[in-house]
Amino acid sequence: QPMELVVASTPTPWQGSSSIGYLTISWDSVSQGKMTADCNQLFASMFGMTLEEGRSRIFNHEANHPSTDLRFLCSILDDLRNFDKGSTTRYVRWSMNPLDDLSLRHRKASLVRVTTNKFFDQFGRPYKVAVSACPVTVEEYDRAKAAMPEVCEPSISSLPDSPVSGQDLLHDSQTVEKETISTLMQTQEGLNQLSSLADIILQDFQPLFELEAQTKHSSHSVATSQDPHSEYESISQSMIHPFQP
């Protein structure tokens, strides 16, 4: 089935919200061939887009992810780590100008509380994700990190020399350079950051790597619709990749 951009004919209450940004994406859990996408004006305006442009870019996978290179990678790890959870909340640094040229992108930022709700069919296959995004103050971010550090971008927070406070996230002039892959690869400190990230990936996903190896060498392959790997693929393709780095 071809993918389609579908906008609700009857406005829902969240579409008119001026305090919380909303995004919904749904797809056929079996064929993955039909997708619907919708967002409200606040969600689109967070990234400098009109409502129509926001819907179109998200649906066509043309919306730049509102994070630096390193945060984008860590967000994927976090999503995969929690792929089977129905709801997650994270406090994140989102760039306010992800459509700007690379030299300016990510320099303006806000702190946002993002709640992601996933919906599964009777076989446990995801078919819809709903995201709410609410801007928060530095004080709220710091309180959340002090009380529950695991909700504040845990993968990147565990890396050496990562920003500690909400104030640092917003006003550290070196944040973009510190979190751009091409820059990190040019210094020993940056290479250490990437090595630490590789260690996290290996530690968290070693069971999945082993399962992958076993599946490749098994003569009794499970159909794709029943393969546990398809759950990861479904989440990553349909939930994460409406954005691009």
JSON list of C-alpha atoms in Angstrom, two decimals:
[
{"chain": "A", "resi": 1, "resn": "GLN", "atom": "CA", "xyz": [0.00, 0.00, 0.00]},
{"chain": "A", "resi": 2, "resn": "PRO", "atom": "CA", "xyz": [1.30, 3.49, -0.76]},
{"chain": "A", "resi": 3, "resn": "MET", "atom": "CA", "xyz": [1.93, 5.76, 2.18]},
{"chain": "A", "resi": 4, "resn": "GLU", "atom": "CA", "xyz": [-0.53, 8.59, 2.62]},
{"chain": "A", "resi": 5, "resn": "LEU", "atom": "CA", "xyz": [-0.52, 11.88, 4.48]},
{"chain": "A", "resi": 6, "resn": "VAL", "atom": "CA", "xyz": [-3.83, 12.00, 6.31]},
{"chain": "A", "resi": 7, "resn": "VAL", "atom": "CA", "xyz": [-5.04, 14.98, 8.34]},
{"chain": "A", "resi": 8, "resn": "ALA", "atom": "CA", "xyz": [-8.00, 14.57, 10.67]},
{"chain": "A", "resi": 9, "resn": "SER", "atom": "CA", "xyz": [-11.12, 16.07, 9.12]},
{"chain": "A", "resi": 10, "resn": "THR", "atom": "CA", "xyz": [-12.50, 16.91, 12.56]},
{"chain": "A", "resi": 11, "resn": "PRO", "atom": "CA", "xyz": [-10.09, 18.98, 14.68]},
{"chain": "A", "resi": 12, "resn": "THR", "atom": "CA", "xyz": [-9.18, 17.38, 18.01]},
{"chain": "A", "resi": 13, "resn": "PRO", "atom": "CA", "xyz": [-8.58, 19.40, 21.21]},
{"chain": "A", "resi": 14, "resn": "TRP", "atom": "CA", "xyz": [-4.81, 18.94, 21.10]},
{"chain": "A", "resi": 15, "resn": "GLN", "atom": "CA", "xyz": [-4.54, 20.47, 17.64]},
{"chain": "A", "resi": 16, "resn": "GLY", "atom": "CA", "xyz": [-5.39, 23.87, 19.03]},
{"chain": "A", "resi": 17, "resn": "SER", "atom": "CA", "xyz": [-3.18, 23.69, 22.12]},
{"chain": "A", "resi": 18, "resn": "SER", "atom": "CA", "xyz": [-0.93, 26.71, 22.61]},
{"chain": "A", "resi": 19, "resn": "SER", "atom": "CA", "xyz": [1.07, 25.22, 25.49]},
{"chain": "A", "resi": 20, "resn": "ILE", "atom": "CA", "xyz": [1.92, 21.68, 24.33]},
{"chain": "A", "resi": 21, "resn": "GLY", "atom": "CA", "xyz": [3.16, 20.51, 20.96]},
{"chain": "A", "resi": 22, "resn": "TYR", "atom": "CA", "xyz": [1.69, 17.28, 19.63]},
{"chain": "A", "resi": 23, "resn": "LEU", "atom": "CA", "xyz": [2.74, 14.79, 16.97]},
{"chain": "A", "resi": 24, "resn": "THR", "atom": "CA", "xyz": [1.00, 11.55, 15.97]},
{"chain": "A", "resi": 25, "resn": "ILE", "atom": "CA", "xyz": [2.26, 8.96, 13.50]},
{"chain": "A", "resi": 26, "resn": "SER", "atom": "CA", "xyz": [0.50, 5.69, 12.65]},
{"chain": "A", "resi": 27, "resn": "TRP", "atom": "CA", "xyz": [1.18, 2.88, 10.20]},
{"chain": "A", "resi": 28, "resn": "ASP", "atom": "CA", "xyz": [0.00, -0.57, 9.23]},
{"chain": "A", "resi": 29, "resn": "SER", "atom": "CA", "xyz": [1.61, -2.90, 11.77]},
{"chain": "A", "resi": 30, "resn": "VAL", "atom": "CA", "xyz": [1.83, -5.77, 9.27]},
{"chain": "A", "resi": 31, "resn": "SER", "atom": "CA", "xyz": [2.66, -4.28, 5.87]},
{"chain": "A", "resi": 32, "resn": "GLN", "atom": "CA", "xyz": [4.30, -1.05, 7.09]},
{"chain": "A", "resi": 33, "resn": "GLY", "atom": "CA", "xyz": [2.99, 0.32, 3.80]},
{"chain": "A", "resi": 34, "resn": "LYS", "atom": "CA", "xyz": [0.53, 2.97, 4.91]},
{"chain": "A", "resi": 35, "resn": "MET", "atom": "CA", "xyz": [1.39, 5.83, 7.19]},
{"chain": "A", "resi": 36, "resn": "THR", "atom": "CA", "xyz": [-0.51, 8.79, 8.56]},
{"chain": "A", "resi": 37, "resn": "ALA", "atom": "CA", "xyz": [1.08, 11.81, 10.21]},
{"chain": "A", "resi": 38, "resn": "ASP", "atom": "CA", "xyz": [-0.28, 14.86, 11.97]},
{"chain": "A", "resi": 39, "resn": "CYS", "atom": "CA", "xyz": [0.98, 17.57, 14.31]},
{"chain": "A", "resi": 40, "resn": "ASN", "atom": "CA", "xyz": [-0.30, 20.82, 15.75]},
{"chain": "A", "resi": 41, "resn": "GLN", "atom": "CA", "xyz": [0.92, 24.34, 15.09]},
{"chain": "A", "resi": 42, "resn": "LEU", "atom": "CA", "xyz": [2.99, 24.57, 18.26]},
{"chain": "A", "resi": 43, "resn": "PHE", "atom": "CA", "xyz": [4.93, 21.42, 17.45]},
{"chain": "A", "resi": 44, "resn": "ALA", "atom": "CA", "xyz": [5.71, 22.71, 13.95]},
{"chain": "A", "resi": 45, "resn": "SER", "atom": "CA", "xyz": [6.61, 26.19, 15.18]},
{"chain": "A", "resi": 46, "resn": "MET", "atom": "CA", "xyz": [9.13, 24.72, 17.65]},
{"chain": "A", "resi": 47, "resn": "PHE", "atom": "CA", "xyz": [11.27, 24.04, 14.59]},
{"chain": "A", "resi": 48, "resn": "GLY", "atom": "CA", "xyz": [10.49, 27.17, 12.60]},
{"chain": "A", "resi": 49, "resn": "MET", "atom": "CA", "xyz": [7.87, 25.57, 10.34]},
{"chain": "A", "resi": 50, "resn": "THR", "atom": "CA", "xyz": [4.30, 26.33, 9.43]},
{"chain": "A", "resi": 51, "resn": "LEU", "atom": "CA", "xyz": [1.69, 23.69, 10.23]},
{"chain": "A", "resi": 52, "resn": "GLU", "atom": "CA", "xyz": [1.45, 22.53, 6.62]},
{"chain": "A", "resi": 53, "resn": "GLU", "atom": "CA", "xyz": [5.23, 22.39, 6.21]},
{"chain": "A", "resi": 54, "resn": "GLY", "atom": "CA", "xyz": [5.61, 20.50, 9.48]},
{"chain": "A", "resi": 55, "resn": "ARG", "atom": "CA", "xyz": [3.09, 17.85, 8.49]},
{"chain": "A", "resi": 56, "resn": "SER", "atom": "CA", "xyz": [4.61, 17.45, 5.04]},
{"chain": "A", "resi": 57, "resn": "ARG", "atom": "CA", "xyz": [8.23, 17.27, 6.20]},
{"chain": "A", "resi": 58, "resn": "ILE", "atom": "CA", "xyz": [7.50, 14.78, 8.97]},
{"chain": "A", "resi": 59, "resn": "PHE", "atom": "CA", "xyz": [5.50, 12.55, 6.65]},
{"chain": "A", "resi": 60, "resn": "ASN", "atom": "CA", "xyz": [8.13, 12.66, 3.90]},
{"chain": "A", "resi": 61, "resn": "HIS", "atom": "CA", "xyz": [11.02, 12.07, 6.33]},
{"chain": "A", "resi": 62, "resn": "GLU", "atom": "CA", "xyz": [12.40, 15.52, 5.53]},
{"chain": "A", "resi": 63, "resn": "ALA", "atom": "CA", "xyz": [12.28, 17.12, 8.98]},
{"chain": "A", "resi": 64, "resn": "ASN", "atom": "CA", "xyz": [15.74, 17.58, 10.47]},
{"chain": "A", "resi": 65, "resn": "HIS", "atom": "CA", "xyz": [16.02, 16.03, 13.91]},
{"chain": "A", "resi": 66, "resn": "PRO", "atom": "CA", "xyz": [16.11, 18.83, 16.52]},
{"chain": "A", "resi": 67, "resn": "SER", "atom": "CA", "xyz": [19.29, 17.51, 18.13]},
{"chain": "A", "resi": 68, "resn": "THR", "atom": "CA", "xyz": [23.03, 17.50, 17.59]},
{"chain": "A", "resi": 69, "resn": "ASP", "atom": "CA", "xyz": [24.70, 14.46, 15.99]},
{"chain": "A", "resi": 70, "resn": "LEU", "atom": "CA", "xyz": [25.56, 12.89, 19.32]},
{"chain": "A", "resi": 71, "resn": "ARG", "atom": "CA", "xyz": [22.11, 13.48, 20.85]},
{"chain": "A", "resi": 72, "resn": "PHE", "atom": "CA", "xyz": [20.45, 12.07, 17.74]},
{"chain": "A", "resi": 73, "resn": "LEU", "atom": "CA", "xyz": [22.41, 8.82, 18.07]},
{"chain": "A", "resi": 74, "resn": "CYS", "atom": "CA", "xyz": [21.70, 8.65, 21.79]},
{"chain": "A", "resi": 75, "resn": "SER", "atom": "CA", "xyz": [17.98, 9.24, 21.23]},
{"chain": "A", "resi": 76, "resn": "ILE", "atom": "CA", "xyz": [17.90, 6.24, 18.88]},
{"chain": "A", "resi": 77, "resn": "LEU", "atom": "CA", "xyz": [19.63, 4.10, 21.52]},
{"chain": "A", "resi": 78, "resn": "ASP", "atom": "CA", "xyz": [17.15, 5.23, 24.14]},
{"chain": "A", "resi": 79, "resn": "ASP", "atom": "CA", "xyz": [14.18, 4.48, 21.87]},
{"chain": "A", "resi": 80, "resn": "LEU", "atom": "CA", "xyz": [15.49, 1.01, 21.06]},
{"chain": "A", "resi": 81, "resn": "ARG", "atom": "CA", "xyz": [16.23, 0.33, 24.71]},
{"chain": "A", "resi": 82, "resn": "ASN", "atom": "CA", "xyz": [12.62, 1.16, 25.57]},
{"chain": "A", "resi": 83, "resn": "PHE", "atom": "CA", "xyz": [10.92, -0.09, 22.39]},
{"chain": "A", "resi": 84, "resn": "ASP", "atom": "CA", "xyz": [8.46, -2.28, 24.31]},
{"chain": "A", "resi": 85, "resn": "LYS", "atom": "CA", "xyz": [7.40, 0.33, 26.86]},
{"chain": "A", "resi": 86, "resn": "GLY", "atom": "CA", "xyz": [4.02, 1.89, 26.34]},
{"chain": "A", "resi": 87, "resn": "SER", "atom": "CA", "xyz": [5.04, 5.31, 27.62]},
{"chain": "A", "resi": 88, "resn": "THR", "atom": "CA", "xyz": [8.30, 7.16, 28.27]},
{"chain": "A", "resi": 89, "resn": "THR", "atom": "CA", "xyz": [9.07, 10.72, 29.37]},
{"chain": "A", "resi": 90, "resn": "ARG", "atom": "CA", "xyz": [12.35, 12.47, 28.69]},
{"chain": "A", "resi": 91, "resn": "TYR", "atom": "CA", "xyz": [13.75, 15.93, 29.38]},
{"chain": "A", "resi": 92, "resn": "VAL", "atom": "CA", "xyz": [15.78, 16.92, 26.33]},
{"chain": "A", "resi": 93, "resn": "ARG", "atom": "CA", "xyz": [17.65, 19.72, 24.63]},
{"chain": "A", "resi": 94, "resn": "TRP", "atom": "CA", "xyz": [15.92, 20.54, 21.36]},
{"chain": "A", "resi": 95, "resn": "SER", "atom": "CA", "xyz": [17.32, 22.88, 18.76]},
{"chain": "A", "resi": 96, "resn": "MET", "atom": "CA", "xyz": [15.02, 25.72, 17.76]},
{"chain": "A", "resi": 97, "resn": "ASN", "atom": "CA", "xyz": [16.54, 26.18, 14.30]},
{"chain": "A", "resi": 98, "resn": "PRO", "atom": "CA", "xyz": [17.19, 22.69, 12.84]},
{"chain": "A", "resi": 99, "resn": "LEU", "atom": "CA", "xyz": [16.42, 23.95, 9.32]},
{"chain": "A", "resi": 100, "resn": "ASP", "atom": "CA", "xyz": [19.27, 26.49, 9.32]},
{"chain": "A", "resi": 101, "resn": "ASP", "atom": "CA", "xyz": [22.59, 25.97, 7.59]},
{"chain": "A", "resi": 102, "resn": "LEU", "atom": "CA", "xyz": [24.94, 23.55, 9.30]},
{"chain": "A", "resi": 103, "resn": "SER", "atom": "CA", "xyz": [27.10, 26.39, 10.58]},
{"chain": "A", "resi": 104, "resn": "LEU", "atom": "CA", "xyz": [24.17, 27.83, 12.56]},
{"chain": "A", "resi": 105, "resn": "ARG", "atom": "CA", "xyz": [22.06, 24.76, 13.26]},
{"chain": "A", "resi": 106, "resn": "HIS", "atom": "CA", "xyz": [21.55, 23.74, 16.92]},
{"chain": "A", "resi": 107, "resn": "ARG", "atom": "CA", "xyz": [22.97, 26.96, 18.38]},
{"chain": "A", "resi": 108, "resn": "LYS", "atom": "CA", "xyz": [19.56, 28.13, 19.59]},
{"chain": "A", "resi": 109, "resn": "ALA", "atom": "CA", "xyz": [17.92, 25.64, 21.92]},
{"chain": "A", "resi": 110, "resn": "SER", "atom": "CA", "xyz": [15.16, 25.07, 24.42]},
{"chain": "A", "resi": 111, "resn": "LEU", "atom": "CA", "xyz": [14.58, 22.48, 27.12]},
{"chain": "A", "resi": 112, "resn": "VAL", "atom": "CA", "xyz": [11.57, 20.28, 26.48]},
{"chain": "A", "resi": 113, "resn": "ARG", "atom": "CA", "xyz": [9.69, 17.56, 28.36]},
{"chain": "A", "resi": 114, "resn": "VAL", "atom": "CA", "xyz": [8.81, 14.94, 25.77]},
{"chain": "A", "resi": 115, "resn": "THR", "atom": "CA", "xyz": [6.33, 12.16, 26.47]},
{"chain": "A", "resi": 116, "resn": "THR", "atom": "CA", "xyz": [6.05, 9.35, 23.93]},
{"chain": "A", "resi": 117, "resn": "ASN", "atom": "CA", "xyz": [3.10, 6.96, 24.00]},
{"chain": "A", "resi": 118, "resn": "LYS", "atom": "CA", "xyz": [3.22, 3.83, 21.85]},
{"chain": "A", "resi": 119, "resn": "PHE", "atom": "CA", "xyz": [0.27, 1.72, 20.81]},
{"chain": "A", "resi": 120, "resn": "PHE", "atom": "CA", "xyz": [0.52, -2.01, 20.03]},
{"chain": "A", "resi": 121, "resn": "ASP", "atom": "CA", "xyz": [-1.82, -4.46, 18.33]},
{"chain": "A", "resi": 122, "resn": "GLN", "atom": "CA", "xyz": [-2.87, -7.79, 19.86]},
{"chain": "A", "resi": 123, "resn": "PHE", "atom": "CA", "xyz": [0.38, -9.41, 18.69]},
{"chain": "A", "resi": 124, "resn": "GLY", "atom": "CA", "xyz": [2.55, -6.76, 20.31]},
{"chain": "A", "resi": 125, "resn": "ARG", "atom": "CA", "xyz": [3.41, -4.99, 17.06]},
{"chain": "A", "resi": 126, "resn": "PRO", "atom": "CA", "xyz": [3.55, -1.18, 17.26]},
{"chain": "A", "resi": 127, "resn": "TYR", "atom": "CA", "xyz": [1.16, 0.70, 14.98]},
{"chain": "A", "resi": 128, "resn": "LYS", "atom": "CA", "xyz": [1.01, 4.22, 16.39]},
{"chain": "A", "resi": 129, "resn": "VAL", "atom": "CA", "xyz": [3.07, 6.70, 18.36]},
{"chain": "A", "resi": 130, "resn": "ALA", "atom": "CA", "xyz": [1.84, 9.93, 19.94]},
{"chain": "A", "resi": 131, "resn": "VAL", "atom": "CA", "xyz": [4.33, 12.53, 21.15]},
{"chain": "A", "resi": 132, "resn": "SER", "atom": "CA", "xyz": [3.66, 15.54, 23.36]},
{"chain": "A", "resi": 133, "resn": "ALA", "atom": "CA", "xyz": [6.34, 18.21, 23.82]},
{"chain": "A", "resi": 134, "resn": "CYS", "atom": "CA", "xyz": [6.17, 20.89, 26.49]},
{"chain": "A", "resi": 135, "resn": "PRO", "atom": "CA", "xyz": [8.87, 23.58, 26.91]},
{"chain": "A", "resi": 136, "resn": "VAL", "atom": "CA", "xyz": [10.24, 23.69, 30.47]},
{"chain": "A", "resi": 137, "resn": "THR", "atom": "CA", "xyz": [12.41, 26.01, 32.52]},
{"chain": "A", "resi": 138, "resn": "VAL", "atom": "CA", "xyz": [16.02, 25.42, 33.51]},
{"chain": "A", "resi": 139, "resn": "GLU", "atom": "CA", "xyz": [14.81, 24.93, 37.08]},
{"chain": "A", "resi": 140, "resn": "GLU", "atom": "CA", "xyz": [12.38, 22.16, 36.14]},
{"chain": "A", "resi": 141, "resn": "TYR", "atom": "CA", "xyz": [15.06, 20.41, 34.09]},
{"chain": "A", "resi": 142, "resn": "ASP", "atom": "CA", "xyz": [17.53, 20.55, 36.96]},
{"chain": "A", "resi": 143, "resn": "ARG", "atom": "CA", "xyz": [14.94, 19.26, 39.46]},
{"chain": "A", "resi": 144, "resn": "ALA", "atom": "CA", "xyz": [14.12, 16.35, 37.15]},
{"chain": "A", "resi": 145, "resn": "LYS", "atom": "CA", "xyz": [17.79, 15.48, 36.67]},
{"chain": "A", "resi": 146, "resn": "ALA", "atom": "CA", "xyz": [18.45, 15.59, 40.42]},
{"chain": "A", "resi": 147, "resn": "ALA", "atom": "CA", "xyz": [15.45, 13.38, 41.23]},
{"chain": "A", "resi": 148, "resn": "MET", "atom": "CA", "xyz": [15.45, 11.04, 38.21]},
{"chain": "A", "resi": 149, "resn": "PRO", "atom": "CA", "xyz": [18.66, 11.32, 36.14]},
{"chain": "A", "resi": 150, "resn": "GLU", "atom": "CA", "xyz": [17.48, 8.48, 33.91]},
{"chain": "A", "resi": 151, "resn": "VAL", "atom": "CA", "xyz": [14.83, 10.74, 32.33]},
{"chain": "A", "resi": 152, "resn": "CYS", "atom": "CA", "xyz": [17.34, 13.35, 31.15]},
{"chain": "A", "resi": 153, "resn": "GLU", "atom": "CA", "xyz": [18.84, 11.85, 27.98]},
{"chain": "A", "resi": 154, "resn": "PRO", "atom": "CA", "xyz": [20.54, 9.02, 29.91]},
{"chain": "A", "resi": 155, "resn": "SER", "atom": "CA", "xyz": [22.87, 7.81, 27.16]},
{"chain": "A", "resi": 156, "resn": "ILE", "atom": "CA", "xyz": [24.54, 11.14, 26.49]},
{"chain": "A", "resi": 157, "resn": "SER", "atom": "CA", "xyz": [24.49, 12.12, 30.16]},
{"chain": "A", "resi": 158, "resn": "SER", "atom": "CA", "xyz": [26.65, 9.11, 30.95]},
{"chain": "A", "resi": 159, "resn": "LEU", "atom": "CA", "xyz": [29.39, 10.22, 28.52]},
{"chain": "A", "resi": 160, "resn": "PRO", "atom": "CA", "xyz": [32.49, 12.06, 29.79]},
{"chain": "A", "resi": 161, "resn": "ASP", "atom": "CA", "xyz": [32.35, 15.87, 29.75]},
{"chain": "A", "resi": 162, "resn": "SER", "atom": "CA", "xyz": [28.63, 16.04, 29.00]},
{"chain": "A", "resi": 163, "resn": "PRO", "atom": "CA", "xyz": [26.75, 19.18, 30.18]},
{"chain": "A", "resi": 164, "resn": "VAL", "atom": "CA", "xyz": [25.56, 18.91, 33.77]},
{"chain": "A", "resi": 165, "resn": "SER", "atom": "CA", "xyz": [22.87, 21.55, 34.18]},
{"chain": "A", "resi": 166, "resn": "GLY", "atom": "CA", "xyz": [20.04, 22.95, 32.10]},
{"chain": "A", "resi": 167, "resn": "GLN", "atom": "CA", "xyz": [21.89, 26.26, 32.01]},
{"chain": "A", "resi": 168, "resn": "ASP", "atom": "CA", "xyz": [24.92, 24.55, 30.48]},
{"chain": "A", "resi": 169, "resn": "LEU", "atom": "CA", "xyz": [22.74, 22.92, 27.84]},
{"chain": "A", "resi": 170, "resn": "LEU", "atom": "CA", "xyz": [21.29, 26.24, 26.77]},
{"chain": "A", "resi": 171, "resn": "HIS", "atom": "CA", "xyz": [24.28, 28.53, 26.98]},
{"chain": "A", "resi": 172, "resn": "ASP", "atom": "CA", "xyz": [27.47, 26.49, 26.51]},
{"chain": "A", "resi": 173, "resn": "SER", "atom": "CA", "xyz": [28.85, 27.99, 23.30]},
{"chain": "A", "resi": 174, "resn": "GLN", "atom": "CA", "xyz": [30.85, 24.82, 22.64]},
{"chain": "A", "resi": 175, "resn": "THR", "atom": "CA", "xyz": [27.88, 22.43, 22.76]},
{"chain": "A", "resi": 176, "resn": "VAL", "atom": "CA", "xyz": [27.56, 22.14, 18.98]},
{"chain": "A", "resi": 177, "resn": "GLU", "atom": "CA", "xyz": [31.26, 21.48, 18.47]},
{"chain": "A", "resi": 178, "resn": "LYS", "atom": "CA", "xyz": [31.36, 18.99, 21.34]},
{"chain": "A", "resi": 179, "resn": "GLU", "atom": "CA", "xyz": [28.44, 17.03, 19.90]},
{"chain": "A", "resi": 180, "resn": "THR", "atom": "CA", "xyz": [29.20, 17.03, 16.16]},
{"chain": "A", "resi": 181, "resn": "ILE", "atom": "CA", "xyz": [30.63, 13.73, 14.93]},
{"chain": "A", "resi": 182, "resn": "SER", "atom": "CA", "xyz": [33.04, 15.24, 12.40]},
{"chain": "A", "resi": 183, "resn": "THR", "atom": "CA", "xyz": [34.50, 17.51, 15.09]},
{"chain": "A", "resi": 184, "resn": "LEU", "atom": "CA", "xyz": [34.71, 14.77, 17.70]},
{"chain": "A", "resi": 185, "resn": "MET", "atom": "CA", "xyz": [36.76, 12.61, 15.33]},
{"chain": "A", "resi": 186, "resn": "GLN", "atom": "CA", "xyz": [39.47, 15.26, 15.09]},
{"chain": "A", "resi": 187, "resn": "THR", "atom": "CA", "xyz": [40.57, 15.22, 18.73]},
{"chain": "A", "resi": 188, "resn": "GLN", "atom": "CA", "xyz": [41.57, 12.56, 21.24]},
{"chain": "A", "resi": 189, "resn": "GLU", "atom": "CA", "xyz": [38.95, 13.85, 23.66]},
{"chain": "A", "resi": 190, "resn": "GLY", "atom": "CA", "xyz": [36.30, 13.49, 20.98]},
{"chain": "A", "resi": 191, "resn": "LEU", "atom": "CA", "xyz": [37.45, 9.99, 20.09]},
{"chain": "A", "resi": 192, "resn": "ASN", "atom": "CA", "xyz": [37.19, 9.07, 23.77]},
{"chain": "A", "resi": 193, "resn": "GLN", "atom": "CA", "xyz": [33.58, 10.29, 23.74]},
{"chain": "A", "resi": 194, "resn": "LEU", "atom": "CA", "xyz": [32.76, 8.12, 20.74]},
{"chain": "A", "resi": 195, "resn": "SER", "atom": "CA", "xyz": [34.58, 5.16, 22.30]},
{"chain": "A", "resi": 196, "resn": "SER", "atom": "CA", "xyz": [32.48, 5.54, 25.44]},
{"chain": "A", "resi": 197, "resn": "LEU", "atom": "CA", "xyz": [29.34, 5.59, 23.31]},
{"chain": "A", "resi": 198, "resn": "ALA", "atom": "CA", "xyz": [30.47, 2.41, 21.55]},
{"chain": "A", "resi": 199, "resn": "ASP", "atom": "CA", "xyz": [30.92, 0.76, 24.95]},
{"chain": "A", "resi": 200, "resn": "ILE", "atom": "CA", "xyz": [27.37, 1.72, 25.91]},
{"chain": "A", "resi": 201, "resn": "ILE", "atom": "CA", "xyz": [26.01, 0.26, 22.67]},
{"chain": "A", "resi": 202, "resn": "LEU", "atom": "CA", "xyz": [27.92, -2.98, 23.18]},
{"chain": "A", "resi": 203, "resn": "GLN", "atom": "CA", "xyz": [26.83, -3.31, 26.79]},
{"chain": "A", "resi": 204, "resn": "ASP", "atom": "CA", "xyz": [23.15, -2.53, 26.16]},
{"chain": "A", "resi": 205, "resn": "PHE", "atom": "CA", "xyz": [22.66, -4.43, 22.93]},
{"chain": "A", "resi": 206, "resn": "GLN", "atom": "CA", "xyz": [24.99, -7.42, 23.21]},
{"chain": "A", "resi": 207, "resn": "PRO", "atom": "CA", "xyz": [21.99, -9.79, 23.66]},
{"chain": "A", "resi": 208, "resn": "LEU", "atom": "CA", "xyz": [20.45, -8.42, 20.47]},
{"chain": "A", "resi": 209, "resn": "PHE", "atom": "CA", "xyz": [23.72, -8.84, 18.56]},
{"chain": "A", "resi": 210, "resn": "GLU", "atom": "CA", "xyz": [23.90, -12.44, 19.73]},
{"chain": "A", "resi": 211, "resn": "LEU", "atom": "CA", "xyz": [20.31, -13.04, 18.69]},
{"chain": "A", "resi": 212, "resn": "GLU", "atom": "CA", "xyz": [21.11, -11.55, 15.28]},
{"chain": "A", "resi": 213, "resn": "ALA", "atom": "CA", "xyz": [24.02, -13.94, 14.83]},
{"chain": "A", "resi": 214, "resn": "GLN", "atom": "CA", "xyz": [21.94, -16.92, 15.89]},
{"chain": "A", "resi": 215, "resn": "THR", "atom": "CA", "xyz": [19.16, -15.96, 13.50]},
{"chain": "A", "resi": 216, "resn": "LYS", "atom": "CA", "xyz": [21.53, -15.67, 10.54]},
{"chain": "A", "resi": 217, "resn": "HIS", "atom": "CA", "xyz": [22.90, -19.14, 11.18]},
{"chain": "A", "resi": 218, "resn": "SER", "atom": "CA", "xyz": [19.56, -20.77, 11.84]},
{"chain": "A", "resi": 219, "resn": "SER", "atom": "CA", "xyz": [17.97, -22.84, 9.11]},
{"chain": "A", "resi": 220, "resn": "HIS", "atom": "CA", "xyz": [14.56, -22.31, 10.65]},
{"chain": "A", "resi": 221, "resn": "SER", "atom": "CA", "xyz": [14.02, -18.60, 10.06]},
{"chain": "A", "resi": 222, "resn": "VAL", "atom": "CA", "xyz": [10.93, -17.05, 11.56]},
{"chain": "A", "resi": 223, "resn": "ALA", "atom": "CA", "xyz": [8.64, -15.09, 9.26]},
{"chain": "A", "resi": 224, "resn": "THR", "atom": "CA", "xyz": [9.38, -11.37, 9.28]},
{"chain": "A", "resi": 225, "resn": "SER", "atom": "CA", "xyz": [5.99, -10.52, 10.74]},
{"chain": "A", "resi": 226, "resn": "GLN", "atom": "CA", "xyz": [6.83, -12.68, 13.76]},
{"chain": "A", "resi": 227, "resn": "ASP", "atom": "CA", "xyz": [10.54, -11.91, 13.98]},
{"chain": "A", "resi": 228, "resn": "PRO", "atom": "CA", "xyz": [11.39, -9.94, 17.13]},
{"chain": "A", "resi": 229, "resn": "HIS", "atom": "CA", "xyz": [13.78, -7.88, 15.01]},
{"chain": "A", "resi": 230, "resn": "SER", "atom": "CA", "xyz": [10.79, -6.47, 13.14]},
{"chain": "A", "resi": 231, "resn": "GLU", "atom": "CA", "xyz": [9.72, -4.74, 16.35]},
{"chain": "A", "resi": 232, "resn": "TYR", "atom": "CA", "xyz": [12.99, -2.81, 16.37]},
{"chain": "A", "resi": 233, "resn": "GLU", "atom": "CA", "xyz": [12.73, -2.08, 12.67]},
{"chain": "A", "resi": 234, "resn": "SER", "atom": "CA", "xyz": [9.15, -0.89, 13.00]},
{"chain": "A", "resi": 235, "resn": "ILE", "atom": "CA", "xyz": [9.98, 1.49, 15.81]},
{"chain": "A", "resi": 236, "resn": "SER", "atom": "CA", "xyz": [13.12, 2.87, 14.18]},
{"chain": "A", "resi": 237, "resn": "GLN", "atom": "CA", "xyz": [11.62, 3.30, 10.72]},
{"chain": "A", "resi": 238, "resn": "SER", "atom": "CA", "xyz": [8.27, 4.71, 11.69]},
{"chain": "A", "resi": 239, "resn": "MET", "atom": "CA", "xyz": [8.94, 6.55, 14.93]},
{"chain": "A", "resi": 240, "resn": "ILE", "atom": "CA", "xyz": [12.48, 7.83, 14.75]},
{"chain": "A", "resi": 241, "resn": "HIS", "atom": "CA", "xyz": [13.08, 8.32, 11.07]},
{"chain": "A", "resi": 242, "resn": "PRO", "atom": "CA", "xyz": [10.37, 10.83, 10.28]},
{"chain": "A", "resi": 243, "resn": "PHE", "atom": "CA", "xyz": [13.32, 13.00, 11.33]},
{"chain": "A", "resi": 244, "resn": "GLN", "atom": "CA", "xyz": [16.76, 13.00, 9.84]},
{"chain": "A", "resi": 245, "resn": "PRO", "atom": "CA", "xyz": [20.02, 14.11, 11.50]}
]
